[in-house]
PDB file of C-alpha atoms in Angstrom:
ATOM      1  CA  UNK W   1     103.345  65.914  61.819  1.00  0.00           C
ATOM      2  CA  UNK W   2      99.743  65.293  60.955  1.00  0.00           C
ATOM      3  CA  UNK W   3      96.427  64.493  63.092  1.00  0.00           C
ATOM      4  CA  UNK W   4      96.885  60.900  62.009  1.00  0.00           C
ATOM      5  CA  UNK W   5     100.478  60.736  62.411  1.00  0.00           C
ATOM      6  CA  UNK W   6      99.496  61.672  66.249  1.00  0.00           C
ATOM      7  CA  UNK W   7      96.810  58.880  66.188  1.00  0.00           C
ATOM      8  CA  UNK W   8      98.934  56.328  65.222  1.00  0.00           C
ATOM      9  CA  UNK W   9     102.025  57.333  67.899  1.00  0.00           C
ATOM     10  CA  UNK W  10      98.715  56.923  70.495  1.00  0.00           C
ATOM     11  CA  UNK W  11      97.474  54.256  69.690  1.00  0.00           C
ATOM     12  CA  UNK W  12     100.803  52.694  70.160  1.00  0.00           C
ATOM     13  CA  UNK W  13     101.498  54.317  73.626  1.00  0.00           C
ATOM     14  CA  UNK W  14      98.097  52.948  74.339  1.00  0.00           C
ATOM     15  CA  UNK W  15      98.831  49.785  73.828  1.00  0.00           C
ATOM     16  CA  UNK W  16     102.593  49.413  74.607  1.00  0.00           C
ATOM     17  CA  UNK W  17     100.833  50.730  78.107  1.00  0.00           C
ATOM     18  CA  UNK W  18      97.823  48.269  78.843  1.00  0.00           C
ATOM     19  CA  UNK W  19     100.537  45.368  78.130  1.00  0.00           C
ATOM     20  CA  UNK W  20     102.103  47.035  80.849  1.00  0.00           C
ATOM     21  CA  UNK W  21      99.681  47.673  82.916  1.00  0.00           C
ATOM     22  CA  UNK W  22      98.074  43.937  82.324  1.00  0.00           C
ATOM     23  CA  UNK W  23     101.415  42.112  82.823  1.00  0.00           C
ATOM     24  CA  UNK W  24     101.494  43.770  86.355  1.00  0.00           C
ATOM     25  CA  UNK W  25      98.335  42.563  86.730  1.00  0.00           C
ATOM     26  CA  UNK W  26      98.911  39.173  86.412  1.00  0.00           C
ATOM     27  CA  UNK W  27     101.044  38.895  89.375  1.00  0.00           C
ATOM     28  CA  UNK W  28      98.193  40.107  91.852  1.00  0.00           C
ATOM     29  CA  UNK W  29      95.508  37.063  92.855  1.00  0.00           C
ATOM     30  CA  UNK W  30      91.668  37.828  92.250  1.00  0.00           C
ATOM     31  CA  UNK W  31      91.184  39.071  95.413  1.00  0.00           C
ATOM     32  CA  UNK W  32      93.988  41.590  94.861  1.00  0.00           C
ATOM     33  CA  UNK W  33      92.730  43.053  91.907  1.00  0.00           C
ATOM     34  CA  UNK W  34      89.281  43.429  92.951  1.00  0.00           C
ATOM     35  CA  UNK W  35      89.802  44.789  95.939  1.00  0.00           C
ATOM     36  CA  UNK W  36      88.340  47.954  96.710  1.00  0.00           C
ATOM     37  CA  UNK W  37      91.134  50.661  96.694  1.00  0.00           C
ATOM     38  CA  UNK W  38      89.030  54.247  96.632  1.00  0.00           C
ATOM     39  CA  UNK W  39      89.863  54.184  92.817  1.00  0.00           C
ATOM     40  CA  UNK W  40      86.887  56.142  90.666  1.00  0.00           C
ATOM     41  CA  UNK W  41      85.706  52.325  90.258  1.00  0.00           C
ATOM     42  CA  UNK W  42      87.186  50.714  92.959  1.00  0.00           C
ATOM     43  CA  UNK W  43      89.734  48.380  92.326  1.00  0.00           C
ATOM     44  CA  UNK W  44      92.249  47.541  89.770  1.00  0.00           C
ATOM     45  CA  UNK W  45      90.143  45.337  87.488  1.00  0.00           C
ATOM     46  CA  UNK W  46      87.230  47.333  87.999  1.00  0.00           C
ATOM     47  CA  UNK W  47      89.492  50.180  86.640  1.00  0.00           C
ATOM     48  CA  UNK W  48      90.543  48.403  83.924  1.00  0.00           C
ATOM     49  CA  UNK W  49      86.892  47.074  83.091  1.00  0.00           C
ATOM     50  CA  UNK W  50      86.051  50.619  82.788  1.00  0.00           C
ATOM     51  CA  UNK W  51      87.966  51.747  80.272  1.00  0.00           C
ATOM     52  CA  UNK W  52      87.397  48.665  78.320  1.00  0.00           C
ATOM     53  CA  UNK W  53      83.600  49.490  78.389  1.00  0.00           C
ATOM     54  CA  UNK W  54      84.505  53.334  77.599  1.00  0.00           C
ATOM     55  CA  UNK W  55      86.631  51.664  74.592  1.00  0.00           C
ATOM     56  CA  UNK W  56      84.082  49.319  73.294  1.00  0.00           C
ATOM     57  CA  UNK W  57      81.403  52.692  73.678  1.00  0.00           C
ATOM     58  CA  UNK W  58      83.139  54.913  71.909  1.00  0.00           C
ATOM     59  CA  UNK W  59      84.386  52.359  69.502  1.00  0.00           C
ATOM     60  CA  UNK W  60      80.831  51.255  68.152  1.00  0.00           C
ATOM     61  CA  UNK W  61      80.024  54.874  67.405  1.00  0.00           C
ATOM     62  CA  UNK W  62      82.501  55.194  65.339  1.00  0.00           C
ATOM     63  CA  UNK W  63      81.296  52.005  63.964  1.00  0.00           C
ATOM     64  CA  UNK W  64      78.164  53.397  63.351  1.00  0.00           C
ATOM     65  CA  UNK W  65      78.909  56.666  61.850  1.00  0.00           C
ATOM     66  CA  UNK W  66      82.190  55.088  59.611  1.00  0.00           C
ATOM     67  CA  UNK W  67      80.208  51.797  58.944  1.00  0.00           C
ATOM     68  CA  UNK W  68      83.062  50.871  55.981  1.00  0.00           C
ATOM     69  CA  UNK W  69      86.233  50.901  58.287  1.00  0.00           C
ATOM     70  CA  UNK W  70      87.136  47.051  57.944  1.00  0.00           C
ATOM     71  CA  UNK W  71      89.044  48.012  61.324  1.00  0.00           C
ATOM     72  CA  UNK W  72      86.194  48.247  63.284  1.00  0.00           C
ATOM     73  CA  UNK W  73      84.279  44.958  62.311  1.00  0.00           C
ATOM     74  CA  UNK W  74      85.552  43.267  65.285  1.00  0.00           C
ATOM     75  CA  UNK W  75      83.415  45.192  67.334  1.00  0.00           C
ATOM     76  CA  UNK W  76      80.112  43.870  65.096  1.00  0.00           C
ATOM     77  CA  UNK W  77      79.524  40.806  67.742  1.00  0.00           C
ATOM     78  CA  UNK W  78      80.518  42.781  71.080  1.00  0.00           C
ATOM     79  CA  UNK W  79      77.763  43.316  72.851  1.00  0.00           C
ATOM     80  CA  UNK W  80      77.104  46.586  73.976  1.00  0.00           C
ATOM     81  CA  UNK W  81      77.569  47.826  77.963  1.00  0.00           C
ATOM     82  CA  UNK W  82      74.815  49.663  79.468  1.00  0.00           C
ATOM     83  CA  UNK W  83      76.954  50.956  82.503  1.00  0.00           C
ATOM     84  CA  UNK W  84      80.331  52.399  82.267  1.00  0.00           C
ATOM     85  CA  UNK W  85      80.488  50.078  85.735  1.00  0.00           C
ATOM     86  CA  UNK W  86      79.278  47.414  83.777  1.00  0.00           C
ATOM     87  CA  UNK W  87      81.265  43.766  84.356  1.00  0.00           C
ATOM     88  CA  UNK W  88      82.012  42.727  80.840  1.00  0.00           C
ATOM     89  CA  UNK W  89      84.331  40.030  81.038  1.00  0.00           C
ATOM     90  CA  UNK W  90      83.940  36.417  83.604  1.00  0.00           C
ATOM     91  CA  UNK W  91      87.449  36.467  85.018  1.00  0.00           C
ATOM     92  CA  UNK W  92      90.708  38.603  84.341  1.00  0.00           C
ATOM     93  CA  UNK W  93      91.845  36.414  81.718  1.00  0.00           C
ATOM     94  CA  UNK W  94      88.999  37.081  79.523  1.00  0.00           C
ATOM     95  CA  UNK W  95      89.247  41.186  80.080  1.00  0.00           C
ATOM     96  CA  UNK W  96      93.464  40.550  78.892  1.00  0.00           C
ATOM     97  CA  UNK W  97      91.938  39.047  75.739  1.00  0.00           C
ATOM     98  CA  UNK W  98      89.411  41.496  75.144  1.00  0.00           C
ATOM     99  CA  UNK W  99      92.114  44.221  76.219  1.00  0.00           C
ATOM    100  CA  UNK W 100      94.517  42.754  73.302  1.00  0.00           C
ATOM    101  CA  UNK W 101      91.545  42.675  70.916  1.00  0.00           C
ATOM    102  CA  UNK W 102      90.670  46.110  71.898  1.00  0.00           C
ATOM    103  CA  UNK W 103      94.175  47.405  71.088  1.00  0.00           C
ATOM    104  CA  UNK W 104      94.680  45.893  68.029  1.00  0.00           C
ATOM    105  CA  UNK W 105      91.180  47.300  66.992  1.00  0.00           C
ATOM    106  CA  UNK W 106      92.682  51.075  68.098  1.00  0.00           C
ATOM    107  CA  UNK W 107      95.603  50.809  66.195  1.00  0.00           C
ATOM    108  CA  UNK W 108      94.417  49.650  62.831  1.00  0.00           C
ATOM    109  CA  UNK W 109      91.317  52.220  63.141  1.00  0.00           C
ATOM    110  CA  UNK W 110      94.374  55.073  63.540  1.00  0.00           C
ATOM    111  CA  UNK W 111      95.645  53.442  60.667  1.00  0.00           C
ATOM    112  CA  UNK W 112      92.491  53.935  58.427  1.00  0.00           C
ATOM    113  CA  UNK W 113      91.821  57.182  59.851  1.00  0.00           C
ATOM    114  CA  UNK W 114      92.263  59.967  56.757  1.00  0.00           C
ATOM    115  CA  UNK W 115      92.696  63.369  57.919  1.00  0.00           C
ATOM    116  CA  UNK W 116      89.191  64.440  55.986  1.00  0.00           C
ATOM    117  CA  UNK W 117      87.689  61.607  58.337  1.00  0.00           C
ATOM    118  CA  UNK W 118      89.160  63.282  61.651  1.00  0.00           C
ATOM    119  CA  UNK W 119      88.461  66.693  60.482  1.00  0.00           C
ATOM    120  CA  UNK W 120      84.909  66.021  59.988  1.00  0.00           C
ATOM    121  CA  UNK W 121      81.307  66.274  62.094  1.00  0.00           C
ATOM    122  CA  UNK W 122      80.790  63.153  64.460  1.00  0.00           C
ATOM    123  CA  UNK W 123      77.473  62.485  66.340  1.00  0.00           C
ATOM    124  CA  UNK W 124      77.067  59.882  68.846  1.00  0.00           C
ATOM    125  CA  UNK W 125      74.129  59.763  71.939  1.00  0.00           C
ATOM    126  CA  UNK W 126      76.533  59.668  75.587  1.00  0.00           C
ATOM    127  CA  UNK W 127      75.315  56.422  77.893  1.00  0.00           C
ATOM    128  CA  UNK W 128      72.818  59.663  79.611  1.00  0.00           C
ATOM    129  CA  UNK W 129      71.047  60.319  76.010  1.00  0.00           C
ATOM    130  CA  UNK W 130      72.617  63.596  75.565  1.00  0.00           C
ATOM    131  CA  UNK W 131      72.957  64.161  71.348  1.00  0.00           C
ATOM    132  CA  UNK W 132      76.522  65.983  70.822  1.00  0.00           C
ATOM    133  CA  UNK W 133      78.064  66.630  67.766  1.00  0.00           C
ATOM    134  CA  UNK W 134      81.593  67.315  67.511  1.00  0.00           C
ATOM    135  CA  UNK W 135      84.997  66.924  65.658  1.00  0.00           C
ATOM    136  CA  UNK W 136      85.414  63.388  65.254  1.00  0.00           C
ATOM    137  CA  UNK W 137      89.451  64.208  65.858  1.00  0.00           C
ATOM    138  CA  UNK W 138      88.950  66.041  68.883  1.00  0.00           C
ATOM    139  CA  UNK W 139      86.601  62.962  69.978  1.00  0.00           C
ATOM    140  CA  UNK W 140      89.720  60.682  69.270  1.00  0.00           C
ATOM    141  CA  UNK W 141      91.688  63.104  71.827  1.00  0.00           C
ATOM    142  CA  UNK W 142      89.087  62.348  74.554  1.00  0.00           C
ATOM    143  CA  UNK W 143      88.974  59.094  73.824  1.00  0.00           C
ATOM    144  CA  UNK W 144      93.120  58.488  74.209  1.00  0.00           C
ATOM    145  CA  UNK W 145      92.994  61.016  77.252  1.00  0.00           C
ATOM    146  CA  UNK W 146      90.591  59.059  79.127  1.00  0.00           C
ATOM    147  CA  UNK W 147      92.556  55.523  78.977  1.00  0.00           C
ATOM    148  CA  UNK W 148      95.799  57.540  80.214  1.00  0.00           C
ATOM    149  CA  UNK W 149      93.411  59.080  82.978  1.00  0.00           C
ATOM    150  CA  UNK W 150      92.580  55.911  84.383  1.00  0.00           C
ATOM    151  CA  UNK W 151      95.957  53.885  83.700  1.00  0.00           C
ATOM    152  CA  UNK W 152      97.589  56.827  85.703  1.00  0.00           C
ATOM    153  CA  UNK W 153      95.328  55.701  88.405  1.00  0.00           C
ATOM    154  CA  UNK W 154      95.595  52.257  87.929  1.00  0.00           C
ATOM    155  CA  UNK W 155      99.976  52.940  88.142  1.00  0.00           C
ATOM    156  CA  UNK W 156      99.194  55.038  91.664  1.00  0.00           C
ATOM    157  CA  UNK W 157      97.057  51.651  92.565  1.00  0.00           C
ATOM    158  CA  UNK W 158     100.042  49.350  91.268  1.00  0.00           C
ATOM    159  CA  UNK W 159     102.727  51.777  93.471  1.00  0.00           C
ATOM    160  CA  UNK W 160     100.614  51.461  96.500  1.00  0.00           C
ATOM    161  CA  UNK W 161     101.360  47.619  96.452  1.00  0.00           C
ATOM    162  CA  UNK W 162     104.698  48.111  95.806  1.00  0.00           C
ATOM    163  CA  UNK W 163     104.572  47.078  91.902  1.00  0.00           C
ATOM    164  CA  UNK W 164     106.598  49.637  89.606  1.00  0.00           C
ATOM    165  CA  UNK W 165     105.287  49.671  86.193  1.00  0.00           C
ATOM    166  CA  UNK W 166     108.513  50.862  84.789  1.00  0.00           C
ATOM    167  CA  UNK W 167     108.464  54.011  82.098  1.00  0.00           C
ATOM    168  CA  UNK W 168     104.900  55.110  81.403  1.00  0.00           C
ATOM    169  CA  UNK W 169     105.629  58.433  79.402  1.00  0.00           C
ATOM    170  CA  UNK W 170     104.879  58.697  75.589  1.00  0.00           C
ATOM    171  CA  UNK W 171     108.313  60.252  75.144  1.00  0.00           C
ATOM    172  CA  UNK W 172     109.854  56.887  75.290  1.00  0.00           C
ATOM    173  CA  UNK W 173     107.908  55.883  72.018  1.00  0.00           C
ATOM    174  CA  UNK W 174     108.855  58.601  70.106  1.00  0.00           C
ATOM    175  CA  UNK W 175     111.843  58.403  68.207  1.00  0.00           C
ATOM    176  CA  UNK W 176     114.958  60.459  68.331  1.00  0.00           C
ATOM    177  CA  UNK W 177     115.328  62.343  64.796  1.00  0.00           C
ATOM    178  CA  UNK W 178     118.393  61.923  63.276  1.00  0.00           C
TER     179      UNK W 178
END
């Protein structure tokens, strides 16, 4: 199996997840999802807002440093967040649409992705102005690692209030060989 082989089967899990994780959602009333729960950003939707902003962060890098990837032009009128705290969306409905757009953004991006392209130097500025350059594969394993960090949480939120996900392992994605 190649790097982009695995980029594809995450991008998937990613968002086979958030529809998960967003259709849970939906149940809970505003207050409910903003309510602060002792999550690493409070609440449920501040949770999710998070890793939308850490999406849309990451995403325009790439943006920047691949500036042909036809994938990535739906990021060209986002604006950019200044806080990974930062509210980016008016109500929940809006972050479910950006969400969707978000994820349909990942996966054809893992779809363009060459193996040259993940093999090679990446540099991007972090939201503190520290310069790093590094693999832009092993970026793309940070990147998928840090939605399942916080979906994990968001789950533990969702089992506090008694809401059960249902299967949240990557293993059910991948298909039995023959």
């Amino acid at each position: 199996m190649t790097w982009t082989s695995h980029f594809i089967h995450l991008a998937a899990y990613n968002q086979w997840m958030n529809r998960k994780l967003y259709t849970a959602a939906s149940v809970l009333s505003d207050e409910q999802l903003a309510q602060d729960r002792g999550a690493f950003f409070g609440s449920i939707v501040g949770t999710l807002n998070h890793v939308a902003v850490a999406d849309i962060l990451w995403l325009k890098r790439m943006a920047l440093r691949l500036p042909g990837l036809a994938s990535l032009a739906p990021l060209q009128d986002m604006p950019t967040p200044t806080a990974l705290d930062q509210p980016i969306c008016a109500d929940f409905a809006a972050l479910t649409d950006l969400r969707a757009s978000l994820d349909d953004v990942i996966v054809n991006l893992s779809k363009a992705l060459s193996q040259e392209d993940l093999e090679a130097p990446f540099e991007y500025t972090s939201t503190k102005g520290i310069q790093s350059k590094k693999r832009l594969g092993e970026v793309l394993l940070h990147f998928f690692n840090h939605q399942t960090h916080h979906r994990g949480q968001v789950t533990t939120l969702f089992s506090q209030l008694g809401i059960d996900v249902g299967a949240t392992d990557l293993i059910v994605l991948i298909p039995n060989q023959p």
